[in-house]
Coordinates of C-alpha atoms in Angstrom, one line a residue:
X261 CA 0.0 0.0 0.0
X262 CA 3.3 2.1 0.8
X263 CA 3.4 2.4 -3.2
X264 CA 0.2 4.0 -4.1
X265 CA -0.3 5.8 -0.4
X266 CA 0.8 8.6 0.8
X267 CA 1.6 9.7 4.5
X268 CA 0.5 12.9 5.9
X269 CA 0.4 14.0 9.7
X270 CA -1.3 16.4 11.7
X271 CA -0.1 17.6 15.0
X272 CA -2.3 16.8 18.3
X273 CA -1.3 19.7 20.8
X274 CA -1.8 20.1 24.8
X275 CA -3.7 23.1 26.6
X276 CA 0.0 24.6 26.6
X277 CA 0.6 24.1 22.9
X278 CA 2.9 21.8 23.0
X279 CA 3.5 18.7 20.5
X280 CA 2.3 15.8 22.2
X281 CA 2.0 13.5 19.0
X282 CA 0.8 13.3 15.9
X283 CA -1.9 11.7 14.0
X284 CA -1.0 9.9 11.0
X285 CA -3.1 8.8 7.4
X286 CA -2.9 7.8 4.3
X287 CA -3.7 9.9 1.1
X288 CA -4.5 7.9 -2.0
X289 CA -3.2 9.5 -5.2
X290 CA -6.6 9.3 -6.8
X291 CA -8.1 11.0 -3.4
X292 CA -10.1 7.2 -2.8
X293 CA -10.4 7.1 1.4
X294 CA -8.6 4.2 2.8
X295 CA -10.0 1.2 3.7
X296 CA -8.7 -2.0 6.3
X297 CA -6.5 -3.2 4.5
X298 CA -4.8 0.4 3.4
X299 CA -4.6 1.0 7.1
X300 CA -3.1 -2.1 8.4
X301 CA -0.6 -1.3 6.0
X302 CA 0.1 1.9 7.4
X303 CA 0.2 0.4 10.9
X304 CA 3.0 -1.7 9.5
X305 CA 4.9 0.8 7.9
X306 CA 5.2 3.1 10.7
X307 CA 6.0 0.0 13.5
X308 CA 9.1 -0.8 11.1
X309 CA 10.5 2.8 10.4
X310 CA 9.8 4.4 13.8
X311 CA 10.7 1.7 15.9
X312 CA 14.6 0.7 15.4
X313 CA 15.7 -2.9 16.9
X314 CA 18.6 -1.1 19.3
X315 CA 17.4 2.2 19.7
X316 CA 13.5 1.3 20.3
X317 CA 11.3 4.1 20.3
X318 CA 12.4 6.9 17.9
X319 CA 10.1 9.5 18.7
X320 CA 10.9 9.8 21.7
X321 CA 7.9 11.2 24.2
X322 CA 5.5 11.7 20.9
X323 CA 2.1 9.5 20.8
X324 CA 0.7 8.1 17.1
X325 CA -3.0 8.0 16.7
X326 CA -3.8 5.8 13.6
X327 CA -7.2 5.7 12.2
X328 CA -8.0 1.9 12.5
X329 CA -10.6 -1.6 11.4
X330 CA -11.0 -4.4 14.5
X331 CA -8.8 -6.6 12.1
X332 CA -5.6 -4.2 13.4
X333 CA -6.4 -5.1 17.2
X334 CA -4.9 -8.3 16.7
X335 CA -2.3 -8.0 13.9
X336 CA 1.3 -8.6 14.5
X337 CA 2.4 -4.4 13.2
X338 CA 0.6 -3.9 16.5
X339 CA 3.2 -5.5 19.1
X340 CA 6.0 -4.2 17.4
X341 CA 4.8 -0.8 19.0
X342 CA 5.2 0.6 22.3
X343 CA 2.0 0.3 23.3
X344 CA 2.1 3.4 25.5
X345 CA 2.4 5.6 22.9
X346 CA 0.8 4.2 20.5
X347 CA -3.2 5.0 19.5
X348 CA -5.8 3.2 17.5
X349 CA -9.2 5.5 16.6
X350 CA -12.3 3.3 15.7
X351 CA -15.8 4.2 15.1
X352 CA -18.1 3.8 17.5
X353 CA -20.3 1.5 15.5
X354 CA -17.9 -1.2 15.7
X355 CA -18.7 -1.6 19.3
X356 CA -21.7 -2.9 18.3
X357 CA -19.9 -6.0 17.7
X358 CA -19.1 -7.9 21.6
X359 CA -15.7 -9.4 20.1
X360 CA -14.6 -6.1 18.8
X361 CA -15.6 -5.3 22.4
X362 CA -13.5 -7.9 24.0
X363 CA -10.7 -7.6 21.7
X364 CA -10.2 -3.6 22.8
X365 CA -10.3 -4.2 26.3
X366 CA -7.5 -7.4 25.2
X367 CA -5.4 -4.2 23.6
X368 CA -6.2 -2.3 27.0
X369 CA -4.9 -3.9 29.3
X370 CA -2.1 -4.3 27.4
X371 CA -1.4 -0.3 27.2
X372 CA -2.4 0.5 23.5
X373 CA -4.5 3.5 23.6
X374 CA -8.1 3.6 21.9
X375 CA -9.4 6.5 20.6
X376 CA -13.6 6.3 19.8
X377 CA -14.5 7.9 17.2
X378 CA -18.8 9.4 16.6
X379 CA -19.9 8.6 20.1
X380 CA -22.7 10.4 20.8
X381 CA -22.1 13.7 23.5
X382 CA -24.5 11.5 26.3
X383 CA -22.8 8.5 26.1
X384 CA -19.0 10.5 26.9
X385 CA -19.8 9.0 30.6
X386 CA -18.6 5.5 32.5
X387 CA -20.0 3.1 30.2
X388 CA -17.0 3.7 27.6
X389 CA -14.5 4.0 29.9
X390 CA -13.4 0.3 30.1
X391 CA -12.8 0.3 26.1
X392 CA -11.5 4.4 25.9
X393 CA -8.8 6.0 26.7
X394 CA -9.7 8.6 24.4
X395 CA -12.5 10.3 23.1
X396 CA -12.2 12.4 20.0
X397 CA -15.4 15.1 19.7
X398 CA -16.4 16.8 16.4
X399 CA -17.4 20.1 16.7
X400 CA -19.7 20.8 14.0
X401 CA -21.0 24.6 14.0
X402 CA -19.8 27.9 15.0
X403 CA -20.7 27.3 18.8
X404 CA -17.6 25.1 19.4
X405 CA -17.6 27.0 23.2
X406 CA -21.0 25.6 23.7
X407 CA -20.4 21.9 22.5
X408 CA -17.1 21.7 24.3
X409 CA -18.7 22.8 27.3
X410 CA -21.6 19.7 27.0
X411 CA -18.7 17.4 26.5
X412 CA -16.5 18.9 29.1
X413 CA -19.6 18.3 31.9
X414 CA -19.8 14.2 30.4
X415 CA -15.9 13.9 31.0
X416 CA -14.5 11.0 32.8
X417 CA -11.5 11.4 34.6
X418 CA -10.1 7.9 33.2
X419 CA -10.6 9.3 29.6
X420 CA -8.9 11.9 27.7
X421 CA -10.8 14.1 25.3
X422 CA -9.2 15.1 21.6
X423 CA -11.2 18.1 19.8
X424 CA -11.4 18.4 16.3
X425 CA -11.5 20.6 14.4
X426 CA -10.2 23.5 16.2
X427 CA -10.2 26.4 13.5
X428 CA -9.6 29.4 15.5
X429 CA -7.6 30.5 18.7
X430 CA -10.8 32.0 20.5
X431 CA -11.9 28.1 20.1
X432 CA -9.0 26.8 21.2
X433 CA -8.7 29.1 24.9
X434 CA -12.2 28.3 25.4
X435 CA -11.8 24.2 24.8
X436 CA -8.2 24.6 26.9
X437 CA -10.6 26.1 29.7
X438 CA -13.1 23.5 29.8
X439 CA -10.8 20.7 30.1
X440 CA -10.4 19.0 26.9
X441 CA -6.4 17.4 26.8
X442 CA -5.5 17.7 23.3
X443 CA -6.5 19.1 20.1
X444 CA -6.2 18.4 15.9
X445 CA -6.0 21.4 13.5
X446 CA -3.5 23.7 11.9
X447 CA -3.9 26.6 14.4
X448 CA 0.1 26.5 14.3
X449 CA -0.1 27.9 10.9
X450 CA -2.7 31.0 12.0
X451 CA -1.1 33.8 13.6
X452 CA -2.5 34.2 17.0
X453 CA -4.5 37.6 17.2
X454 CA -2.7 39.5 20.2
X455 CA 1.1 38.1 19.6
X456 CA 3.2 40.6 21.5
X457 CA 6.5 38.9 19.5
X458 CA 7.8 41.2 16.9
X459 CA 10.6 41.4 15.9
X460 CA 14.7 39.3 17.1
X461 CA 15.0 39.0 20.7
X462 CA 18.6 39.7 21.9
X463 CA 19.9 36.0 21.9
X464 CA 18.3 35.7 18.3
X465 CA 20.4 38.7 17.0
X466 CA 23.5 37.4 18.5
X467 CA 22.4 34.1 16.6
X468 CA 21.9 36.2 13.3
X469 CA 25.4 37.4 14.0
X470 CA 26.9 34.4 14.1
X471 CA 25.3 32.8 11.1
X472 CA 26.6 36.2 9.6
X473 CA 30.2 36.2 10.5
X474 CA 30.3 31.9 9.9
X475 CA 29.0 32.9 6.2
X476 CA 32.1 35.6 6.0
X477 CA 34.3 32.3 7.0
X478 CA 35.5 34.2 10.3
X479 CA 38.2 32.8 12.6
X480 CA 37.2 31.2 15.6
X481 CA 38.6 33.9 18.2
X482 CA 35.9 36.8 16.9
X483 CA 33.1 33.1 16.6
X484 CA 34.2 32.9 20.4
X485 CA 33.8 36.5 21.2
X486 CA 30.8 36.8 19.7
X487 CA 29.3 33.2 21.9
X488 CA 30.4 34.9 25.1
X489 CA 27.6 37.6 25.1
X490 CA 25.4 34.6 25.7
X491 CA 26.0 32.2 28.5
X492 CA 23.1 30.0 27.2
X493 CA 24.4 29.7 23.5
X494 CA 27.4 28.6 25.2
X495 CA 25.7 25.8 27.2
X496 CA 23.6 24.7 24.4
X497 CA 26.8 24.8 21.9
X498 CA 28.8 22.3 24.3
X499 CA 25.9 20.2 25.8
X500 CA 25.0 19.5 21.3
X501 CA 29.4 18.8 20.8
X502 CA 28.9 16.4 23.7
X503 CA 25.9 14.6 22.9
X504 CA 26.1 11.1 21.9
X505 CA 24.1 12.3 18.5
X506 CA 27.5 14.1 17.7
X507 CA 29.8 11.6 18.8
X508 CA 32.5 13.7 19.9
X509 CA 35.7 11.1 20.8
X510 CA 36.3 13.0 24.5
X511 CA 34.8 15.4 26.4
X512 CA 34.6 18.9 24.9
X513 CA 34.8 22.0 27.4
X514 CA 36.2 25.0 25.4
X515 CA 34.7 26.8 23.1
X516 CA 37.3 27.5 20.4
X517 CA 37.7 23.2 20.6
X518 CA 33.8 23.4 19.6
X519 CA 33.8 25.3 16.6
X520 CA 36.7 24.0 15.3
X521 CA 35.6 20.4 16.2
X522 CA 32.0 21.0 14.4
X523 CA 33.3 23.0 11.6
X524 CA 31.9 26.0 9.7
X525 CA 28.9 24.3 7.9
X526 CA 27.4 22.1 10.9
X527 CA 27.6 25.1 13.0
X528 CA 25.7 27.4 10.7
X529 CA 22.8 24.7 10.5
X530 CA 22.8 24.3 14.0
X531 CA 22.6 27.6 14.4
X532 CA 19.6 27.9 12.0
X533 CA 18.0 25.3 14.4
X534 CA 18.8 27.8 17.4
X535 CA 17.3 31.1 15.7
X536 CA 14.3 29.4 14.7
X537 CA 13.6 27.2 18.3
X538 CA 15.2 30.7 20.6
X539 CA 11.4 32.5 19.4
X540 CA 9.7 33.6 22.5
X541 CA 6.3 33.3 20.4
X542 CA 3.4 32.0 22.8
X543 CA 2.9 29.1 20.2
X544 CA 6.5 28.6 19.3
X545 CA 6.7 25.2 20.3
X546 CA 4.5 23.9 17.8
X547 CA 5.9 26.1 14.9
X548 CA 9.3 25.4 15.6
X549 CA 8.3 21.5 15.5
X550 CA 6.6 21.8 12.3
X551 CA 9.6 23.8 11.2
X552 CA 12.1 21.2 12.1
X553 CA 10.2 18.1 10.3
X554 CA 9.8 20.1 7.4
X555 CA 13.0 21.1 6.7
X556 CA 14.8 18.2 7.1
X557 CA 11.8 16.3 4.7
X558 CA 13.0 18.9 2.2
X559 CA 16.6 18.1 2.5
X560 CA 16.1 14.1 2.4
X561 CA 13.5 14.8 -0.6
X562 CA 16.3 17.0 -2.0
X563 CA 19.2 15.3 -1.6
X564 CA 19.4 12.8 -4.6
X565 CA 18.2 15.1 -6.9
X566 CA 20.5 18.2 -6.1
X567 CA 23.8 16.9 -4.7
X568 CA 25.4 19.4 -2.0
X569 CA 22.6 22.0 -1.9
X570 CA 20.5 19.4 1.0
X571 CA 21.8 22.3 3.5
X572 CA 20.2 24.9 1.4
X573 CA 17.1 23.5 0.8
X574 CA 17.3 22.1 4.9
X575 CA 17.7 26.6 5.3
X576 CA 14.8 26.9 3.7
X577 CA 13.0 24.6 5.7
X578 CA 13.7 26.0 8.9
X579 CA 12.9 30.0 7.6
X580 CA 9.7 28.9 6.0
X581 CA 8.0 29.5 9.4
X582 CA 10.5 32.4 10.4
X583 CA 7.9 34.9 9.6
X584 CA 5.4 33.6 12.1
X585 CA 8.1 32.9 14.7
X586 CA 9.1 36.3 14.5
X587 CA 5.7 38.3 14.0
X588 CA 7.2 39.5 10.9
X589 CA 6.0 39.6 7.4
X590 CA 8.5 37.5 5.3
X591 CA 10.0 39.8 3.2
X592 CA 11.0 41.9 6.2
X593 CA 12.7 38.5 7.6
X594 CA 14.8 38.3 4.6
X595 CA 15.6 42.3 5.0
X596 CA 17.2 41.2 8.0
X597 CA 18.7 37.8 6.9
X598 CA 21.2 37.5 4.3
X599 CA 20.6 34.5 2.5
X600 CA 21.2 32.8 -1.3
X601 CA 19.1 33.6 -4.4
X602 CA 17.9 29.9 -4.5
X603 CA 16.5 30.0 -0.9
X604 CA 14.5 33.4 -1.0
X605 CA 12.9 32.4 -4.2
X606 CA 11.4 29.1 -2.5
X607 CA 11.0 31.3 0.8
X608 CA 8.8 33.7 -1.2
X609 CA 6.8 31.7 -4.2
X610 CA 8.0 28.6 -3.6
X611 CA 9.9 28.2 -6.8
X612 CA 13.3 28.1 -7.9
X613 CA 15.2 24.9 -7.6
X614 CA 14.0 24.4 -4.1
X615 CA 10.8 25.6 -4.0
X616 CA 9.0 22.3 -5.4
X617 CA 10.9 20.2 -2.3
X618 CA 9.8 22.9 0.2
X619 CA 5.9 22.5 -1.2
X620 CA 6.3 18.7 -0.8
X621 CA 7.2 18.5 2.9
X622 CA 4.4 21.3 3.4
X623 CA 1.7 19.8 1.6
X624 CA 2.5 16.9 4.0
X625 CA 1.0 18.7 6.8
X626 CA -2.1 20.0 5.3
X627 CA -3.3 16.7 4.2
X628 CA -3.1 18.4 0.9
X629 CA -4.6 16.5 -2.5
X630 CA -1.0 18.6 -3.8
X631 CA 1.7 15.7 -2.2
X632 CA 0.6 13.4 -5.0
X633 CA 0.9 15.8 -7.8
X634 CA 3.9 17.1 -6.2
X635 CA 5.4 14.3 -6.1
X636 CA 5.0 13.2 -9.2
X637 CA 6.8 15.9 -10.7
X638 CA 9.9 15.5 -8.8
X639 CA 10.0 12.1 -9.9
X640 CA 9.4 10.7 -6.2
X641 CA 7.7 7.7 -5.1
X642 CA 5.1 7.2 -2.5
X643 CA 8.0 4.8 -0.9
X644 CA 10.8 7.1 -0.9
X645 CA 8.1 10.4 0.7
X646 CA 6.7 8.3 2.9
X647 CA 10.6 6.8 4.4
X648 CA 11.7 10.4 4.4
X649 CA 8.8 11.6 6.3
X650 CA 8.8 9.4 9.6
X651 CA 12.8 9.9 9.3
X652 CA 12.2 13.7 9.6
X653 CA 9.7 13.1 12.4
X654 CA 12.3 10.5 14.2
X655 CA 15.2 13.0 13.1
X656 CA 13.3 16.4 14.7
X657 CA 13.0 13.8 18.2
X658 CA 16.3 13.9 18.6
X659 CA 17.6 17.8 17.6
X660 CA 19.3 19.0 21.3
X661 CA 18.3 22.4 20.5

């Protein structure tokens, strides 16, 4: 199914706006929903790229919901998950059935997570509780306040609530208030009415500097100078040269050893990474996670096809959600940020030579009928998208930024 499928993911976030997993389906090429069998084979794709024989878990703290049939309770893509973070959403009508019945309290007790899907708002009370540890609610007019406030008064402690969709912030505060845990939309990609962020905080322009002076190939004394206006950048600098992700040989306690041990290009994409994730925006976390997946997508997408420009294309990744970040309007960003031809002209219409790879790994997010098309005329395979999307989500887990 990995051949004619495509994956795309939306994020579920906290009351706090954090990232605390994603939900994950597949989009047919020809648009066709996807039926048991499409999803079991989504189940198994993901158990075998996100979950590495040594290294277990790759993303880390995140939780998958997958939609799901009562075939998947008992097939083998299953176990090969942690079942603690690991979600299946069915319909309610399939409780209907008493071995579907017995078969998710099985997948209960051992962890997995059930989400119900359609339950009606006066049966969100005890009676699913032994099959739930979800419940996701639909809001279907303009009074979500009102309908999260009906569901909020049915909640069970033992079962978490998931809203969807959430289309504004206003609904958003007022389903954080009432209770619900977690919500699916793309509120991350609406500017939040009220922002105070405008504008580089101070640790951001001594970032910009940096990436500034590292482009002018600058020795490492005025790099070091620069890095000792903020203590932080130095702590962040030497706890990344010391992780076991970099695989520094000893332990690494000067600065000047840093630089000259990470070299001039791995230090201007980390510090990409750090101008991006140092935004004091009240919904930066899930912006700068979004920002992340997506630029390293584009660089895997892009990598084959335009040897040695990956970092580029990875640039304009992370800057594609600068604007936001930054309460800025784009082209002011790149007033302020020196950066190649190539990358502004994807930054700003999404063409140029990188442009198509930045669409792909956006369109990803959207759940957009574009990733097929997209696709297509890059000469990429469902396969290959879909390998170098959970690879971005696993490789965004582990970023010490």
């Amino acid at each position: 199914m990995h051949h004619t499928n495509f994956i795309v993911r939306e994020p579920l976030l906290d009351p706090a706006q954090r990232v605390i997993g994603y939900e994950l389906s597949w989009q047919h090429h020809d648009g066709k929903p996807a039926g048991g069998a499409h999803l079991e084979a989504l189940l198994a794709f993901v158990a075998e790229h996100v979950q590495h024989p040594e290294h277990g878990w790759l993303l880390r703290d995140k939780v998958l919901f997958l939609d799901a049939v009562p075939e998947m309770l008992s097939t083998d893509a299953l176990h090969a998950l942690p079942p603690e973070r690991t979600v299946l959403t069915l319909h309610i009508r399939t409780f209907t059935d008493p071995a579907v019945r017995t078969a998710v309290q099985a997948v209960r007790v051992g962890g997995v997570g059930v989400s119900i899907r359609g339950a009606d708002p006066k049966l969100l009370g005890r009676n699913l509780s032994p099959y739930a540890s979800y419940l996701e609610v639909q809001f279907a007019s303009q009074d979500v306040a009102a309908q999260a406030r009906s569901y909020a008064a049915a909640r069970h402690a033992a079962v978490r609530m998931v809203g969807r969709p959430v289309a504004s912030w206003a609904d958003f505060d007022a389903c954080a208030a009432l209770g619900l845990d977690a919500f699916v939309g793309k509120l991350h990609l609406t500017p939040r009415p009220g922002n105070p962020v405008k504008g580089m905080n101070a640790s951001q322009q001594v970032i910009l500097q940096l990436m500034q002076m590292v482009q002018n190939n600058e020795d490492v004394p005025r790099l070091e100078n620069v890095l000792k206006r903020d203590p932080a950048l130095i702590y962040k600098l030497l706890r990344y040269i010391n992780s076991a992700g970099f695989g520094a040989a000893r332990e690494v306690q000067s600065l000047r050893q840093a630089i000259a041990l990470m070299g001039y290009a791995p230090l201007y994409r980390w510090l990409v990474l750090l101008l991006a994730t140092a935004s004091q925006s009240g919904y930066s976390p899930v912006l700068m996670e979004t920002a992340v997946v997506r630029a390293r997508l584009a660089e895997l997408l892009a990598a084959q096809r335009l040897r040695g420009e990956g970092e580029q294309v990875f640039v304009a990744g992370m800057f594609s959600l600068l604007d936001r970040l930054l309460g800025l309007p784009m082209k002011e960003v790149l007033d302020t940020v020196p950066l190649p031809v190539e990358v502004v002209k994807a930054l700003l219409g999404r063409e140029g030579r990188y442009g198509p790879y930045l669409a792909l790994a956006e369109a990803c997010e959207l759940n957009s009928r574009l990733v097929a098309s997209l696709a297509e005329s890059l000469g990429i395979s469902p396969l290959e998208l879909n390998m170098a999307h959970l690879s971005a989500l696993s490789w965004a887990q582990s970023v010490g930024v």
